[in-house]
Amino acid sequence: MKQRYVTVLCFSVLLPIILTGQTVNAQPANSIQILNLMPLPQSITTDTGILVIDARFYAGFDGTHDSRLNAALDRLLHRLDRECGGIRRAQYEGGASAANVLLLKVAGPGGVVQGVDEDESYSLTITAQLAVLDAATDVGAIHGMETFLQLITTSNGECHLPAVTINDAPRFPWRGFMLDVSRHFEPVDVIKRTIDGMAIAKLNVFHWHLSDDQGFRAESKKFPRFTEAASGGMFYTQDQMREVVAYARARGIRVVPEFDMPGHTSSWLLAYPEIGAGEDIRALPTVFGIPQAELDPSNEKTFKFLDTFVGEMSEIFPDAYFHIGGDETAGKGWIENPRIAEFMKKQSLKTPADLQAYFNRRLLPILAKHGKKMMGWDEILNPELPRDIVIQSWRGEASLSQSAEQGFTGILSAPYYLDAQKTSAEMYLADPVPANTKLTADQQKLILGGEVCMWAEQIDPETVDSRVWPRTLAIAERFWSAQSDRNVEDMYRRLRVASLELEDAGLTHISGPERLRRNLWGSANPEVLEVMASVVEPVSFSDRYQGQHTDALSSLDRLVDAVVPDPPARVEIAREVNEVLAHPDSDDATAAELELRGRFAAWQRVSPELEAAALRSPRLSDLEMMAKQLGALGTMGLEALADLHLRTRAQAGWKDAQIATIEAAGKPSGLVRFVFLPAMRKLVEAAAMAPN
Ligand code: ACM
């Protein structure tokens, strides 16, 4: 999202029907679409037979393994037991000849500190007797275990896996997820369950945005005022940060800390004004935006301070990269400070951007001294920096190509801002290296992958999961799977299954919003509200920002917080409408038509109740306009279906009136928007054309 603030400025229980002997690269053939893998592996060959998972099942190692792998296998057995029941939680100790066994053959543990070049490949061969998971490193084996779990299906109360051979490796080595914990703090248990979700998605970098204007969240023993004065008591102790790093490593995930500088540093300057450009910060700003608060690059004390701080944090975070932020530094405080303005003149630095580049150049040897490479948002792109820094492209995709053209390594984030509230499909189709890229083969190699970004102005621990999941799975597939895997319909089919897997693993993206809606409605069974909630989604970050100035203290408990982005009804209604329109000559109502009729009738039914509740309860007042509109849209849908079914042409003027209603309903109200309007428009237009 360009310039965030300037605007206001199966679980199928069927036995898989799999044609055998097929090798599938990238796009799944129809015959094996029944598999629920996400992300899709690079290659699958199917065979006959199934491996039954029952009380005889064991899993164990063929060869060496370390404690990380042992723990990973214990977790696999635990999850297998939860899904299938009756699984012994003991690891197999025998030779390779036993039946009903998952054998892991792992050549070595991988990097002591996982690097960008870690070998993450694995192969998984399943026959009716045996599953063998081969990997060069623990990390590859950990990914393969997730694939193993996703292959399980249940029929007649029996768990089994299809006979397949999978050869798999990620397309991109950097598959990240960024979480802002400054604007709203997220406790350690939220971080851990997020990492659990990342492991299922085969993501491998947790980018932890630990400081921003609204709070400094990392304990420093050298600089204790960071958390004493500038965290509101909400921060991670050093032990907790180490615990998160270990938790992530156990799941094949690197942790890259971000300490945003030289802008977005109100929290720094509240604690240590002596390294600032002179702004008088008296309290943490609760209002979001770009406050005037910058570190002072003209002061040697600033770099001495940073040397000590980076050194301390480097002992906690072993990753090769240290994210210095670098975004949205307007530099107004620099220009307004005569001493800094004089310094710029002396150094021939004409603009704040030049001074920021100077700051970054000074930071480089400090990072290098502590064994770190620099990473930053795309504002840090500057020809005077070494080419092995990582540029994180967020202000549009062009900045990624620009950095690759100049020889810098980079990752893409611009299309993956979750708070833009785009659909899974839109984000899925955005590719760090699209098929029509103009970059040369060498330049393409500089693009390491991408990161999903979750900023925290409009989320809190109650709502974070529903903003992140399941959409992040779709993006994770873009980072892992082949460029040619672009079947959106099949992606959504698998996303529904994997979404349940995530909830089962402890994420609350389904149960959390359900709980919020029960509270909002004040009843254990808010069935009426559920009808509305299933067909609306939050407006984008900037629309919400304009409509409701949340700040760090606002409670996030409105309708917008209790509904989910891209709810399943969006694609379901579109599919049902397409099916109805594809069978114009059918005299019998199709299943799709019956579904639609049921939906439209429910909209009509709940509309008066929702409207009454909106008038009665201030907490539900966001619903008022939408409630009226939902009823009208239900009536419209039923009329359109009747016209189509009876093949009558709608009365003159009907279509124009309906389109006007659809357009009015397209304007968000109460910070939410309907998700089915394009499909409704299509239905209305078809009905208006039905022959007499
Ligand atoms: C950013 O969104 N300011 C990196």
Coordinates of C-alpha atoms in Angstrom, one line a residue, residues 10 56 66 78-79 82 153 189 222 228 260 291 323 345 354 365 385 440 463 501 517 549 584 602 641 643:
C10 CA -12.2 -31.9 3.3
R56 CA 0.2 -50.5 14.4
D66 CA 19.2 -34.5 16.6
H78 CA 0.7 -35.8 18.6
R79 CA -1.1 -34.2 15.6
R82 CA -5.5 -36.0 17.4
T153 CA -7.7 -38.6 4.7
D189 CA 1.4 -17.1 22.9
K222 CA 22.0 -1.8 28.3
E228 CA 10.6 1.3 31.4
D260 CA 12.8 0.9 12.8
P291 CA 5.0 11.8 13.8
H323 CA 16.2 -5.0 9.7
K345 CA 25.7 21.6 4.4
D354 CA 20.8 12.1 1.4
P365 CA 30.1 -1.1 9.7
L385 CA 25.3 0.7 -0.1
T440 CA 17.4 -10.7 -16.9
T463 CA -8.4 -10.1 15.9
E501 CA -6.0 -27.5 9.8
R517 CA -20.0 -11.9 17.1
H549 CA -9.5 7.0 13.7
P584 CA -30.6 -21.4 -18.8
A602 CA -32.4 -15.7 4.6
L641 CA -34.0 -16.0 -10.1
D643 CA -37.4 -14.2 -14.0

